[in-house]
């Protein structure tokens, strides 16, 4: 299991970051979560990037965890990543979502970047320097239609360049690099896409849109005009279509769902504390809100089971391209996102009803307002309606399982 040396974050110097590994990744994740939790309310109120949490994530080497050992990382699995996102989600939704998005980009690099010297060097840099990668898929008026791009990469003898109307790039201003999709060439079809990655020195970001939102305020998902230049190797050789099916979709949906489950679990924590207090105050008599607490617990159980089943399903197919691209797996991993996002909202709503006015208030120990505002982003983050309509045919063509564990 992945480890790092035991030492309080505040006492750590950059050199300590590269100390021999001795502390498990789960423990390091928990330490980062503590820091994220302490700052979560202020991050939400002020709508600012959770810098303290991300600094701690870098110190504890969470950002390079997935990088293979041969490139200086610790080869963390999708299970490790999901657990990390869940733990962080319990503490600060924005931190969890930032880490989930970063880990999705790193997963693409790890799986599809081997054999490309530039991309392998980037992997080494992520492990060593703990670079934070942002994601740019949303473009212009195209919304969440990730399988269609307007901007094209321009490949010349001098290298590659790209100008993109990136309407949403979470933590774009704070990231050390950005991974983006684009058309393969100016005469390519909108669905003939490539994946490219640029580090900060390769691009400029001109702000175009702010991020004054209901929730997830700390992701700072502002709009930019992205202008990037680099070498041809910064474009992945594999068509985006395959990267999308094999890595981007499964890892995004598993890590996002885990972050949302973490938010849901945090709201259940508060509902439990509220019901316990109310029951104690009433001499052991359960308050009327207890039934909503049970609903919250039940939907959290479903949500966690759904994620766990899909983690197993992905791990079982991770190195089998045909199985990953199958209609069964693709429709199932897309339905995971739809179901997980709805269950997460349902859980937080039930927690809110269990707490009543104490949950609705923005102050006090039992407030779940922030959790509700944050989790309401889940069904929109690649809109569930769009996903359902995209997978309608695959869903219809895929088999209905004969046995419980098929
Ligand atoms: C917290 C957060 C962080 C984000 N971070 C990033 C980021 O870092 N990088 C990035 O690129 N993007 C990011 N996004 C954007 C995200 O990837 C999606 O592009 C965005 O959420 C889609 O928003 P939308 O619902 O308005 O768009 P659309 O998908 O265009 O949907 C618009 C409307 O059309 C409806 N609709 C769309 N398609 C269909 C259909 N086929 N059938 C029926 N109805 C349909 C929807 O129901 C919706 O009402 C982020 C979003 C959130 C919430």
mmCIF file of C-alpha atoms and ligand atoms in Angstrom, residues 101 135-138 142-145 168-170 211 216 219 221 377 380-383 385-386 389-390, ligand 1:
data_model
loop_
_atom_site.group_PDB
_atom_site.id
_atom_site.type_symbol
_atom_site.label_atom_id
_atom_site.label_comp_id
_atom_site.label_asym_id
_atom_site.label_seq_id
_atom_site.Cartn_x
_atom_site.Cartn_y
_atom_site.Cartn_z
ATOM 1 C CA UNK A 101 -11.211 15.984 -11.730
ATOM 2 C CA UNK A 135 -9.931 19.819 -17.404
ATOM 3 C CA UNK A 136 -11.407 21.629 -20.373
ATOM 4 C CA UNK A 137 -14.219 19.803 -22.142
ATOM 5 C CA UNK A 138 -17.103 22.290 -22.050
ATOM 6 C CA UNK A 142 -21.895 23.208 -26.801
ATOM 7 C CA UNK A 143 -22.685 22.624 -23.100
ATOM 8 C CA UNK A 144 -21.807 19.177 -21.845
ATOM 9 C CA UNK A 145 -21.626 17.554 -25.285
ATOM 10 C CA UNK A 168 -15.921 26.293 -17.754
ATOM 11 C CA UNK A 169 -12.495 25.329 -16.407
ATOM 12 C CA UNK A 170 -12.601 24.499 -12.722
ATOM 13 C CA UNK A 211 -18.341 31.587 -11.164
ATOM 14 C CA UNK A 216 -19.437 24.069 -5.501
ATOM 15 C CA UNK A 219 -14.112 24.845 -7.627
ATOM 16 C CA UNK A 221 -15.084 26.953 -12.502
ATOM 17 C CA UNK A 377 -24.489 20.320 -9.042
ATOM 18 C CA UNK A 380 -25.919 18.842 -14.019
ATOM 19 C CA UNK A 381 -22.258 17.952 -14.159
ATOM 20 C CA UNK A 382 -22.630 16.454 -17.617
ATOM 21 C CA UNK A 383 -26.366 16.777 -17.569
ATOM 22 C CA UNK A 385 -30.750 14.228 -19.462
ATOM 23 C CA UNK A 386 -27.930 14.390 -22.000
ATOM 24 C CA UNK A 389 -30.414 10.382 -24.256
ATOM 25 C CA UNK A 390 -26.869 9.487 -25.426
HETATM 26 C C1 LIG B 1 -19.180 21.998 -10.327
HETATM 27 C C2 LIG B 1 -18.935 21.913 -11.796
HETATM 28 C C3 LIG B 1 -17.637 21.889 -12.261
HETATM 29 C C4 LIG B 1 -17.394 21.804 -13.633
HETATM 30 N N1 LIG B 1 -16.097 21.806 -14.046
HETATM 31 C C5 LIG B 1 -15.829 21.733 -15.369
HETATM 32 C C6 LIG B 1 -14.478 21.742 -15.829
HETATM 33 O O1 LIG B 1 -13.549 21.795 -15.043
HETATM 34 N N2 LIG B 1 -14.264 21.679 -17.160
HETATM 35 C C7 LIG B 1 -15.277 21.610 -18.078
HETATM 36 O O2 LIG B 1 -14.995 21.536 -19.259
HETATM 37 N N3 LIG B 1 -16.577 21.614 -17.675
HETATM 38 C C8 LIG B 1 -16.872 21.679 -16.342
HETATM 39 N N4 LIG B 1 -18.188 21.689 -15.914
HETATM 40 C C9 LIG B 1 -19.263 21.696 -16.916
HETATM 41 C C10 LIG B 1 -19.838 20.314 -17.155
HETATM 42 O O3 LIG B 1 -18.836 19.467 -17.648
HETATM 43 C C11 LIG B 1 -20.999 20.374 -18.161
HETATM 44 O O4 LIG B 1 -20.559 20.934 -19.355
HETATM 45 C C12 LIG B 1 -22.108 21.223 -17.660
HETATM 46 O O5 LIG B 1 -22.422 20.867 -16.343
HETATM 47 C C13 LIG B 1 -23.315 21.026 -18.539
HETATM 48 O O6 LIG B 1 -24.202 22.046 -18.190
HETATM 49 P P1 LIG B 1 -25.654 22.193 -18.805
HETATM 50 O O7 LIG B 1 -26.586 21.289 -18.085
HETATM 51 O O8 LIG B 1 -26.052 23.624 -18.837
HETATM 52 O O9 LIG B 1 -25.454 21.829 -20.327
HETATM 53 P P2 LIG B 1 -26.147 20.911 -21.318
HETATM 54 O O10 LIG B 1 -25.681 19.517 -21.227
HETATM 55 O O11 LIG B 1 -25.947 21.557 -22.626
HETATM 56 O O12 LIG B 1 -27.684 20.967 -20.944
HETATM 57 C C14 LIG B 1 -28.458 22.144 -21.103
HETATM 58 C C15 LIG B 1 -29.932 21.798 -20.980
HETATM 59 O O13 LIG B 1 -30.307 20.975 -22.070
HETATM 60 C C16 LIG B 1 -30.874 19.761 -21.614
HETATM 61 N N5 LIG B 1 -30.353 18.695 -22.474
HETATM 62 C C17 LIG B 1 -29.105 18.623 -22.972
HETATM 63 N N6 LIG B 1 -29.015 17.540 -23.772
HETATM 64 C C18 LIG B 1 -30.205 16.935 -23.749
HETATM 65 C C19 LIG B 1 -30.715 15.794 -24.373
HETATM 66 N N7 LIG B 1 -29.976 15.075 -25.207
HETATM 67 N N8 LIG B 1 -31.992 15.443 -24.114
HETATM 68 C C20 LIG B 1 -32.753 16.193 -23.305
HETATM 69 N N9 LIG B 1 -32.320 17.314 -22.694
HETATM 70 C C21 LIG B 1 -31.073 17.673 -22.913
HETATM 71 C C22 LIG B 1 -30.446 19.618 -20.171
HETATM 72 O O14 LIG B 1 -31.423 18.932 -19.412
HETATM 73 C C23 LIG B 1 -30.326 21.047 -19.726
HETATM 74 O O15 LIG B 1 -31.564 21.499 -19.273
HETATM 75 C C24 LIG B 1 -18.470 21.752 -14.552
HETATM 76 C C25 LIG B 1 -19.786 21.747 -14.081
HETATM 77 C C26 LIG B 1 -20.027 21.835 -12.716
HETATM 78 C C27 LIG B 1 -21.440 21.833 -12.234
#
